[in-house]
CSV table of C-alpha atoms in Angstrom, one decimal:
chain,number,residue,atom,x,y,z
A,1,MET,CA,-46.0,-41.5,18.4
A,2,PHE,CA,-47.0,-44.7,17.0
A,3,THR,CA,-48.1,-44.7,13.1
A,4,VAL,CA,-48.8,-48.0,10.8
A,5,VAL,CA,-46.6,-47.5,8.2
A,6,ASP,CA,-48.4,-47.7,4.9
A,7,GLY,CA,-51.1,-49.7,5.9
A,8,ARG,CA,-54.8,-49.3,7.0
A,9,GLN,CA,-54.4,-46.4,8.5
A,10,SER,CA,-56.7,-47.2,11.5
A,11,ALA,CA,-55.1,-48.6,14.5
A,12,ASP,CA,-58.4,-50.4,15.1
A,13,PHE,CA,-58.3,-52.3,11.5
A,14,ASN,CA,-56.8,-55.9,12.2
A,15,HIS,CA,-54.6,-56.3,9.6
A,16,PHE,CA,-53.5,-59.7,11.3
A,17,SER,CA,-56.7,-61.6,9.6
A,18,LEU,CA,-55.9,-60.9,6.2
A,19,TYR,CA,-52.3,-62.8,6.6
A,20,SER,CA,-50.7,-66.1,8.0
A,21,LEU,CA,-48.0,-65.8,10.4
A,22,GLU,CA,-45.0,-67.2,8.8
A,23,GLU,CA,-42.2,-66.7,10.6
A,24,VAL,CA,-40.6,-65.1,13.8
A,25,GLU,CA,-36.8,-64.1,14.4
A,26,ALA,CA,-35.3,-62.8,17.5
A,27,THR,CA,-32.2,-61.4,18.6
A,28,GLU,CA,-30.2,-63.8,21.4
A,29,THR,CA,-29.4,-60.4,23.4
A,30,ARG,CA,-32.0,-61.3,26.2
A,31,LEU,CA,-29.0,-61.1,28.8
A,32,MET,CA,-28.3,-57.5,27.4
A,33,GLY,CA,-31.6,-56.8,28.8
A,34,VAL,CA,-33.3,-56.2,25.5
A,35,VAL,CA,-34.4,-58.5,22.7
A,36,ALA,CA,-35.5,-57.1,19.0
A,37,LEU,CA,-38.6,-59.3,17.2
A,38,LYS,CA,-39.5,-59.3,13.9
A,39,LEU,CA,-42.4,-61.3,12.6
A,40,SER,CA,-43.4,-62.0,9.1
A,41,TRP,CA,-46.9,-62.5,8.1
A,42,LYS,CA,-47.9,-63.3,4.4
A,43,SER,CA,-51.0,-63.3,2.6
A,44,SER,CA,-52.1,-66.9,0.8
A,45,GLU,CA,-53.4,-65.1,-2.1
A,46,SER,CA,-51.2,-62.9,-2.8
A,47,LYS,CA,-47.2,-61.6,-3.1
A,48,ALA,CA,-48.8,-59.2,0.0
A,49,ALA,CA,-47.0,-59.0,3.2
A,50,PHE,CA,-47.3,-58.0,6.6
A,51,TYR,CA,-44.1,-57.2,8.9
A,52,GLN,CA,-43.9,-56.3,12.7
A,53,ILE,CA,-40.4,-55.0,14.3
A,54,ILE,CA,-40.6,-54.9,17.8
A,55,HIS,CA,-38.0,-53.9,20.6
A,56,LEU,CA,-38.1,-54.9,24.0
A,57,ASP,CA,-36.6,-53.7,26.9
A,58,PHE,CA,-36.6,-56.0,30.1
A,59,SER,CA,-35.2,-53.2,32.4
A,60,GLU,CA,-38.1,-50.9,32.8
A,61,TYR,CA,-39.5,-49.6,29.1
A,62,GLY,CA,-41.6,-52.7,28.1
A,63,ILE,CA,-41.9,-52.2,24.5
A,64,ASP,CA,-39.1,-49.6,23.2
A,65,ASP,CA,-40.3,-49.4,19.8
A,66,TYR,CA,-42.9,-50.6,17.3
A,67,PHE,CA,-43.2,-50.8,13.6
A,68,GLU,CA,-45.5,-52.1,10.9
A,69,TYR,CA,-45.1,-52.4,7.2
A,70,GLU,CA,-47.6,-53.6,5.0
A,71,CYS,CA,-46.1,-54.5,1.8
A,72,LEU,CA,-49.1,-54.3,-1.2
A,73,PRO,CA,-47.8,-55.1,-4.7
A,74,GLU,CA,-50.1,-52.7,-6.5
A,75,SER,CA,-48.8,-50.0,-4.2
A,76,GLU,CA,-46.4,-47.9,-6.1
A,77,ASP,CA,-43.9,-47.7,-2.6
A,78,PHE,CA,-44.2,-51.8,-2.7
A,79,HIS,CA,-40.3,-52.2,-3.0
A,80,ASP,CA,-39.5,-49.3,-0.7
A,81,MET,CA,-41.6,-50.3,2.4
A,82,LYS,CA,-39.7,-53.3,1.8
A,83,GLU,CA,-36.4,-51.5,1.5
A,84,ASN,CA,-37.1,-49.7,4.8
A,85,MET,CA,-38.5,-52.6,6.9
A,86,GLU,CA,-35.3,-54.5,5.9
A,87,TRP,CA,-33.5,-51.0,6.8
A,88,LYS,CA,-34.8,-51.0,10.1
A,89,TRP,CA,-34.5,-54.9,11.4
A,90,LYS,CA,-30.9,-54.2,10.1
A,91,SER,CA,-30.5,-51.4,12.3
A,92,PHE,CA,-31.5,-53.0,15.2
A,93,THR,CA,-29.2,-55.8,14.6
A,94,ASP,CA,-26.2,-54.5,14.1
A,95,VAL,CA,-26.3,-52.6,17.0
A,96,MET,CA,-27.6,-54.9,19.2
A,97,GLY,CA,-25.0,-57.6,18.0
A,98,GLY,CA,-26.5,-60.9,19.2
A,99,LYS,CA,-27.2,-64.2,16.4
A,100,VAL,CA,-30.6,-64.1,15.2
A,101,ILE,CA,-32.6,-67.2,15.5
A,102,THR,CA,-36.4,-68.1,14.8
A,103,ILE,CA,-38.4,-68.8,17.3
A,104,HIS,CA,-42.0,-69.6,18.5
A,105,PRO,CA,-45.0,-67.2,18.1
A,106,GLU,CA,-45.8,-68.2,21.5
A,107,VAL,CA,-42.4,-67.6,22.7
A,108,ALA,CA,-42.3,-64.0,21.2
A,109,MET,CA,-46.1,-63.7,23.0
A,110,ARG,CA,-44.7,-64.0,26.3
A,111,LEU,CA,-42.0,-62.0,25.8
A,112,ILE,CA,-44.0,-59.0,24.6
A,113,ASP,CA,-46.4,-59.7,27.8
A,114,ILE,CA,-43.4,-60.1,30.2
A,115,ALA,CA,-41.4,-56.7,29.2
A,116,ASN,CA,-45.1,-55.3,29.2
A,117,GLU,CA,-45.6,-56.2,32.8
A,118,ILE,CA,-42.0,-54.8,33.5
A,119,TRP,CA,-42.9,-51.6,32.2
A,120,LEU,CA,-46.6,-51.3,34.0
A,121,GLY,CA,-44.2,-52.3,37.5
A,122,SER,CA,-42.0,-49.8,36.8
A,123,GLN,CA,-41.0,-46.6,38.6
A,124,LEU,CA,-40.5,-44.9,35.7
A,125,LEU,CA,-44.2,-45.1,34.9
A,126,LYS,CA,-45.5,-44.8,38.5
A,127,SER,CA,-43.5,-41.8,38.9
A,128,GLY,CA,-44.7,-39.8,35.9
A,129,ARG,CA,-41.5,-40.2,34.2
A,130,ASP,CA,-42.7,-41.9,30.9
A,131,ASP,CA,-43.1,-39.4,28.0
A,132,ASN,CA,-44.3,-42.8,25.8
A,133,VAL,CA,-46.9,-43.8,27.9
A,134,GLU,CA,-49.6,-43.3,24.8
A,135,PHE,CA,-47.4,-45.1,22.4
A,136,ARG,CA,-46.7,-48.3,24.8
A,137,ARG,CA,-50.6,-48.4,25.5
A,138,ALA,CA,-50.9,-47.6,21.4
A,139,ALA,CA,-48.7,-50.5,20.4
A,140,MET,CA,-49.7,-53.1,23.2
A,141,LYS,CA,-53.6,-52.2,21.6
A,142,ARG,CA,-52.0,-53.7,18.2
A,143,VAL,CA,-50.3,-56.3,19.9
A,144,ASP,CA,-53.9,-57.4,21.9
A,145,ILE,CA,-55.6,-57.9,18.5
A,146,MET,CA,-52.5,-60.1,17.0
A,147,ARG,CA,-52.8,-62.1,20.2
A,148,SER,CA,-56.2,-62.6,19.4
A,149,THR,CA,-55.8,-63.5,15.7
A,150,LEU,CA,-52.8,-66.0,16.7
A,151,ILE,CA,-55.4,-67.9,19.1
A,152,GLU,CA,-58.0,-67.6,16.8
A,153,GLN,CA,-56.1,-69.1,13.6
A,154,GLY,CA,-54.6,-71.4,16.1
A,155,ARG,CA,-51.1,-70.3,15.8
A,156,ILE,CA,-50.8,-70.4,19.8
A,157,PRO,CA,-52.6,-72.3,22.8
A,158,GLU,CA,-54.7,-69.7,24.7
A,159,ALA,CA,-53.5,-70.8,27.7
A,160,TYR,CA,-50.0,-69.9,26.0
A,161,SER,CA,-49.0,-68.0,29.1
A,162,GLU,CA,-49.2,-71.1,31.5
A,163,ILE,CA,-47.0,-73.1,29.3
A,164,VAL,CA,-43.9,-71.2,28.5
A,165,THR,CA,-42.5,-70.2,31.3
A,166,GLU,CA,-40.3,-66.6,31.7
A,167,GLU,CA,-37.1,-69.0,32.8
A,168,GLU,CA,-37.7,-70.8,29.0
A,169,CYS,CA,-37.9,-67.2,27.1
A,170,ILE,CA,-34.8,-66.3,28.7
A,171,ARG,CA,-33.0,-69.7,27.3
A,172,VAL,CA,-34.2,-69.4,24.1
A,173,THR,CA,-33.4,-65.8,23.8
A,174,ALA,CA,-30.0,-65.8,25.8
A,175,LYS,CA,-26.4,-66.2,24.2
A,176,LYS,CA,-25.6,-70.1,24.3
A,177,LYS,CA,-22.3,-71.6,25.7
A,178,LEU,CA,-21.6,-68.8,27.8
A,179,THR,CA,-17.4,-68.4,29.3
A,180,SER,CA,-17.0,-67.8,32.6
A,181,TYR,CA,-16.1,-64.0,32.1
A,182,GLU,CA,-19.6,-63.7,30.3
A,183,THR,CA,-21.5,-65.1,33.8
A,184,ILE,CA,-19.8,-62.9,35.2
A,185,ASN,CA,-20.2,-59.9,33.6
A,186,TYR,CA,-24.2,-60.8,32.4
A,187,PHE,CA,-24.7,-61.6,35.9
A,188,VAL,CA,-23.3,-58.0,37.3
A,189,MET,CA,-25.5,-55.9,34.7
A,190,ARG,CA,-28.5,-57.5,35.1
A,191,LEU,CA,-28.3,-57.6,39.1
A,192,VAL,CA,-27.9,-54.0,39.0
A,193,ASP,CA,-30.3,-53.3,36.1
A,194,HIS,CA,-32.7,-55.0,38.6
A,195,ASP,CA,-33.6,-57.7,36.0
A,196,LEU,CA,-34.0,-60.4,38.5
A,197,ALA,CA,-35.3,-63.0,36.0
A,198,ALA,CA,-32.3,-63.2,33.6
A,199,ALA,CA,-29.7,-62.8,37.0
A,200,ALA,CA,-31.5,-65.9,38.5
A,201,PHE,CA,-30.9,-67.4,34.9
A,202,LEU,CA,-27.3,-67.0,35.3
A,203,SER,CA,-27.1,-68.4,39.1
A,204,THR,CA,-28.6,-70.9,41.7
A,205,PHE,CA,-30.4,-68.3,43.4
A,206,SER,CA,-34.3,-67.2,42.8
A,207,LYS,CA,-35.6,-64.1,42.2
A,208,GLU,CA,-36.9,-63.7,45.7
A,209,GLU,CA,-33.3,-64.4,47.2
A,210,LEU,CA,-31.7,-61.9,44.9
A,211,ALA,CA,-34.1,-59.2,45.8
A,212,GLN,CA,-32.8,-59.4,49.4
A,213,SER,CA,-29.2,-58.2,47.4
A,214,GLU,CA,-28.3,-54.4,48.4
A,215,LEU,CA,-28.0,-53.7,44.8
A,216,LEU,CA,-31.5,-53.7,44.9
A,217,ALA,CA,-32.1,-51.0,47.3
A,218,THR,CA,-30.4,-48.1,45.0
A,219,GLU,CA,-32.1,-47.2,41.5
A,220,LEU,CA,-32.1,-48.9,38.2
A,221,GLN,CA,-28.3,-48.5,37.1
A,222,THR,CA,-26.2,-49.4,34.1
A,223,LEU,CA,-23.2,-51.6,34.1
A,224,MET,CA,-20.5,-49.2,32.6
A,225,HIS,CA,-17.2,-51.3,33.4
A,226,ASN,CA,-16.8,-54.2,35.1
A,227,SER,CA,-13.1,-55.3,36.4
A,228,ILE,CA,-12.6,-58.9,36.9
A,229,SER,CA,-9.7,-60.6,38.9
A,230,ALA,CA,-9.4,-64.1,40.1
A,231,GLY,CA,-7.6,-65.3,43.3
A,232,LYS,CA,-7.3,-68.5,45.4
A,233,SER,CA,-8.8,-67.4,48.7
A,234,GLY,CA,-12.2,-65.1,49.4
A,235,ILE,CA,-11.9,-61.8,50.6
A,236,TYR,CA,-15.4,-61.2,51.8
A,237,LEU,CA,-16.3,-64.9,51.1
A,238,ASN,CA,-15.7,-67.1,54.2
A,239,ARG,CA,-15.7,-70.5,51.9
A,240,ASP,CA,-12.2,-73.1,51.7
A,241,ASP,CA,-14.1,-75.1,48.9
A,242,SER,CA,-14.4,-72.0,46.1
A,243,PHE,CA,-12.4,-70.4,43.7
A,244,PRO,CA,-13.7,-66.7,44.0
A,245,TYR,CA,-13.7,-64.1,41.1
A,246,TYR,CA,-13.1,-60.7,42.4
A,247,CYS,CA,-14.9,-57.8,40.6
A,248,LYS,CA,-14.8,-54.1,40.8
A,249,TYR,CA,-17.6,-52.4,38.9
A,250,LEU,CA,-18.9,-49.3,38.1
A,251,SER,CA,-22.6,-48.4,37.0
A,252,MET,CA,-24.6,-45.6,36.6
A,253,GLY,CA,-28.4,-44.7,37.6
A,254,PHE,CA,-29.5,-40.9,38.3
A,255,ASN,CA,-26.3,-41.3,40.5
A,256,TYR,CA,-22.9,-43.1,39.5
A,257,TYR,CA,-21.7,-45.8,42.1
A,258,TYR,CA,-18.5,-47.8,42.6
A,259,GLY,CA,-18.5,-51.2,43.9
A,260,SER,CA,-16.9,-54.8,44.5
A,261,LEU,CA,-18.2,-58.3,45.1
A,262,GLU,CA,-17.2,-61.5,45.0
A,263,LEU,CA,-18.5,-64.8,43.8
A,264,THR,CA,-18.3,-68.1,42.8
A,265,LEU,CA,-19.3,-70.4,39.8
A,266,SER,CA,-20.2,-74.1,39.0
A,267,GLY,CA,-17.6,-76.2,37.4
A,268,GLY,CA,-14.2,-75.7,36.4
A,269,PRO,CA,-12.6,-72.4,34.6
A,270,LEU,CA,-12.9,-74.3,31.1
A,271,GLN,CA,-16.7,-75.4,31.3
A,272,LYS,CA,-19.2,-73.2,29.5
A,273,ASP,CA,-22.9,-71.7,31.1
A,274,ARG,CA,-21.6,-71.9,34.4
A,275,LYS,CA,-23.8,-70.3,37.4
A,276,VAL,CA,-22.8,-68.5,40.0
A,277,THR,CA,-23.4,-70.2,43.1
A,278,ALA,CA,-22.5,-67.4,45.7
A,279,PHE,CA,-21.7,-64.1,45.9
A,280,GLU,CA,-21.2,-61.2,48.2
A,281,VAL,CA,-20.9,-57.0,48.0
A,282,GLY,CA,-18.3,-55.6,49.3
A,283,TYR,CA,-19.2,-52.1,49.1
A,284,HIS,CA,-21.2,-50.3,46.7
A,285,LYS,CA,-20.8,-46.0,47.2
A,286,LYS,CA,-21.9,-43.2,45.1
A,287,LEU,CA,-19.6,-40.9,43.1
A,288,SER,CA,-19.4,-38.0,41.6
A,289,GLN,CA,-19.3,-37.9,37.9
A,290,TYR,CA,-15.8,-36.3,38.1
A,291,GLU,CA,-14.6,-39.5,40.1
A,292,ALA,CA,-16.8,-41.2,37.6
A,293,ASP,CA,-15.3,-39.4,34.6
A,294,LEU,CA,-11.8,-40.6,35.8
A,295,LEU,CA,-12.4,-44.2,36.7
A,296,LEU,CA,-13.9,-44.4,32.7
A,297,ARG,CA,-10.7,-42.9,30.8
A,298,ARG,CA,-9.5,-45.0,28.6
A,299,SER,CA,-7.1,-43.6,25.4
A,300,GLU,CA,-8.5,-42.9,22.2
A,301,TYR,CA,-6.7,-42.9,19.0
A,302,ILE,CA,-8.0,-40.1,16.9
A,303,THR,CA,-7.6,-39.0,12.9
A,304,VAL,CA,-8.5,-35.6,12.5
A,305,TYR,CA,-9.9,-34.7,8.5
A,306,ASP,CA,-10.4,-31.1,7.2
A,307,VAL,CA,-13.7,-31.6,4.6
A,308,ASP,CA,-14.2,-29.2,1.7
A,309,ASP,CA,-17.1,-26.9,2.1
A,310,SER,CA,-18.1,-29.0,-1.4
A,311,ALA,CA,-18.0,-32.1,0.1
A,312,MET,CA,-20.0,-31.3,3.2
A,313,TYR,CA,-23.3,-31.6,1.8
A,314,GLY,CA,-24.8,-35.1,0.6
A,315,PHE,CA,-21.3,-36.2,2.7
A,316,ASP,CA,-21.2,-39.9,0.7
A,317,LEU,CA,-19.9,-42.3,3.0
A,318,SER,CA,-21.9,-45.4,0.5
A,319,ALA,CA,-18.4,-46.5,-0.9
A,320,SER,CA,-16.6,-47.2,2.3
A,321,ASN,CA,-16.6,-51.2,3.4
A,322,LEU,CA,-16.6,-50.2,7.0
A,323,LEU,CA,-18.9,-47.2,7.1
A,324,ASN,CA,-21.5,-48.0,4.5
A,325,GLY,CA,-25.0,-48.3,6.0
A,326,VAL,CA,-24.2,-47.0,9.1
A,327,ASP,CA,-27.0,-44.6,9.5
A,328,PRO,CA,-25.7,-41.0,11.3
A,329,LYS,CA,-27.3,-39.8,14.6
A,330,ILE,CA,-27.7,-36.0,15.4
A,331,CYS,CA,-25.5,-34.6,17.9
A,332,GLU,CA,-25.3,-31.2,19.4
A,333,ASN,CA,-22.0,-30.9,17.1
A,334,GLY,CA,-23.2,-32.3,13.9
A,335,TRP,CA,-23.7,-35.9,12.7
A,336,LEU,CA,-22.4,-38.7,14.5
A,337,PHE,CA,-21.5,-42.2,13.0
A,338,LEU,CA,-21.7,-45.4,15.0
A,339,LYS,CA,-19.6,-48.7,13.1
A,340,TYR,CA,-20.4,-51.6,16.3
A,341,ASN,CA,-18.7,-55.0,16.1
A,342,PRO,CA,-20.4,-57.9,14.6
A,343,ASP,CA,-21.2,-59.5,18.1
A,344,ASN,CA,-21.0,-58.8,21.8
A,345,SER,CA,-17.5,-60.3,22.4
A,346,HIS,CA,-16.6,-57.1,24.6
A,347,VAL,CA,-18.4,-58.9,27.3
A,348,ASP,CA,-16.0,-61.7,26.8
A,349,LYS,CA,-13.4,-59.9,28.8
A,350,ALA,CA,-11.8,-59.4,31.8
A,351,GLU,CA,-12.6,-55.8,31.5
A,352,TYR,CA,-15.6,-55.1,30.1
A,353,TYR,CA,-16.8,-51.4,29.0
A,354,LEU,CA,-20.3,-50.6,28.2
A,355,ASN,CA,-18.9,-48.8,25.0
A,356,GLY,CA,-16.8,-51.8,24.2
A,357,ASP,CA,-19.3,-52.8,21.6
A,358,VAL,CA,-18.4,-49.9,19.5
A,359,TYR,CA,-15.7,-51.0,16.6
A,360,GLY,CA,-15.2,-47.3,16.1
A,361,SER,CA,-16.7,-43.8,15.7
A,362,ALA,CA,-16.7,-40.3,13.7
A,363,VAL,CA,-18.5,-37.0,13.7
A,364,LEU,CA,-19.0,-34.6,10.9
A,365,THR,CA,-18.4,-31.2,12.6
A,366,LEU,CA,-20.9,-28.3,11.8
A,367,ALA,CA,-17.3,-26.7,10.9
A,368,GLY,CA,-16.3,-29.1,8.6
A,369,GLU,CA,-14.3,-31.4,9.9
A,370,PHE,CA,-14.3,-35.2,9.6
A,371,ILE,CA,-13.2,-36.7,13.2
A,372,VAL,CA,-12.8,-40.7,13.5
A,373,MET,CA,-12.1,-42.4,16.8
A,374,SER,CA,-11.3,-45.7,18.0
A,375,TYR,CA,-10.1,-47.3,21.5
A,376,LYS,CA,-8.0,-49.8,19.5
A,377,LEU,CA,-4.7,-48.4,17.6
A,378,MET,CA,-5.7,-51.3,14.8
A,379,ASN,CA,-9.2,-50.2,14.0
A,380,ILE,CA,-8.2,-46.3,13.6
A,381,SER,CA,-5.6,-47.6,11.0
A,382,LEU,CA,-8.1,-49.6,8.9
A,383,LEU,CA,-10.7,-47.0,9.2
A,384,GLU,CA,-7.8,-44.5,7.3
A,385,ALA,CA,-7.4,-47.2,4.8
A,386,ASP,CA,-10.8,-47.8,4.0
A,387,LEU,CA,-11.2,-43.8,4.1
A,388,ALA,CA,-8.3,-43.0,1.6
A,389,SER,CA,-9.8,-45.7,-0.9
A,390,ILE,CA,-13.1,-44.0,-1.4
A,391,PRO,CA,-13.8,-40.8,-3.9
A,392,LEU,CA,-14.6,-39.0,-0.8
A,393,ALA,CA,-11.0,-38.7,0.2
A,394,ALA,CA,-10.2,-36.2,-2.6
A,395,HIS,CA,-12.4,-33.9,-0.1
A,396,MET,CA,-10.9,-34.8,3.0
A,397,HIS,CA,-7.5,-33.8,4.1
A,398,LEU,CA,-5.6,-35.1,7.4
A,399,LYS,CA,-4.7,-32.7,10.0
A,400,GLY,CA,-3.7,-34.9,12.5
A,401,ARG,CA,-3.2,-38.3,14.5
A,402,TYR,CA,-3.7,-38.3,18.4
A,403,GLU,CA,-3.7,-40.2,21.2
A,404,VAL,CA,-5.5,-39.0,23.9
A,405,ASN,CA,-6.1,-39.7,27.5
A,406,ASN,CA,-9.5,-38.4,28.2
A,407,GLN,CA,-12.7,-37.7,26.6
A,408,VAL,CA,-12.4,-35.7,24.0
A,409,PHE,CA,-14.4,-37.2,21.0
A,410,SER,CA,-17.7,-36.8,23.6
A,411,THR,CA,-16.6,-33.4,24.7
A,412,VAL,CA,-16.5,-32.4,20.5
A,413,CYS,CA,-19.6,-34.2,19.8
A,414,ASN,CA,-21.8,-32.7,22.7
A,415,ASN,CA,-20.7,-28.5,22.1
A,416,THR,CA,-22.0,-27.1,19.0
A,417,GLY,CA,-19.5,-25.4,17.0
A,418,ILE,CA,-16.3,-26.6,18.8
A,419,MET,CA,-13.2,-27.2,16.6
A,420,PHE,CA,-10.7,-29.9,17.6
A,421,ASP,CA,-7.7,-28.0,18.6
A,422,ASP,CA,-10.1,-26.1,20.9
A,423,ALA,CA,-11.2,-29.7,22.9
A,424,ILE,CA,-7.4,-30.8,23.4
A,425,GLU,CA,-6.4,-26.5,23.7
A,426,PRO,CA,-9.4,-24.6,25.3
A,427,PRO,CA,-8.8,-20.8,24.5
A,428,GLU,CA,-7.6,-18.7,26.8
A,429,GLU,CA,-9.6,-16.1,28.6
């Protein structure tokens, strides 16, 4: 539901006319299919400030989140409102992993407009599957008021949409100096997600040419895994002058898909920002969830603690260096903590996994277990050492350490009341 946080309560009220836009910040995450924006407005007459935090999705959702914070010095919650705004912005940027940059207001407006156009033309909206239509319309109503004010104040030209191209918007908010692995992974990621503008940016193809790919014949998909190998002779591409890369990928939409493609890049292997110059799909076929689970199977390093009942209420991780500030999410079996890596370096890998940006995970279960998991042995060791150093450690008792080769952690999170032992050794009937 759309709300204006602690401001004039009418969605028609023009807060923007009371302030001047001071700065627009954005995440360099456009190649992940998303961008977060923070617009900071300041009053020339007082310490009052107004902020917008917007999450844009370039797959099908358009405006995915929209928040406004008006910080009035005469208000009792002036400092709390500013802290809430900063926390919300941090919660976006920590998860998204990209560098935060300053951009021009007209670029921000074009990004918002493009994302909204994608939503208006999406099957999500046309099929009636979008449960947040009213929210997105209300958010765009606020954006329309902002746009008019920025034009009136002379901050953006009236014809900004003709001046700022979609390619320029991508260039500004895309990660810079891409490696070969990043170019390949982002290209496959954007192509299966039907994000033709970003895929075209990464290649020498036009959006119209990319639209002919058989990957566009199926529904929008999320790239779950991509495995890249290099060879000296083409498998699908009949070209003697190329150094091809071969990909096997797993993607998920309404169905799981397993496929392969071969592609070539411009320039040499050590050059940055290479472009995809040719690609050919080998196969693209449906998989069952069971088959997909087998392909996604990775070793999980898990440490299990028993938590004293007295420590369950107000479970305090504030003294932790690694988990402090991680916002717990409610899951079926308790409270889930996700610690993300500070960047998207997981894309710069020959083996890309969607959840490779997670440093480690933990769940405080309804049964009173605290279960910590990472896909990396070093990370789980550092998480253990960190937890041993905080006051809460006196109320956490080690039950065991495990290495498992199936998705036990997910099983524990998604089954109400289950304990870890039940997940690895299901009870006999």
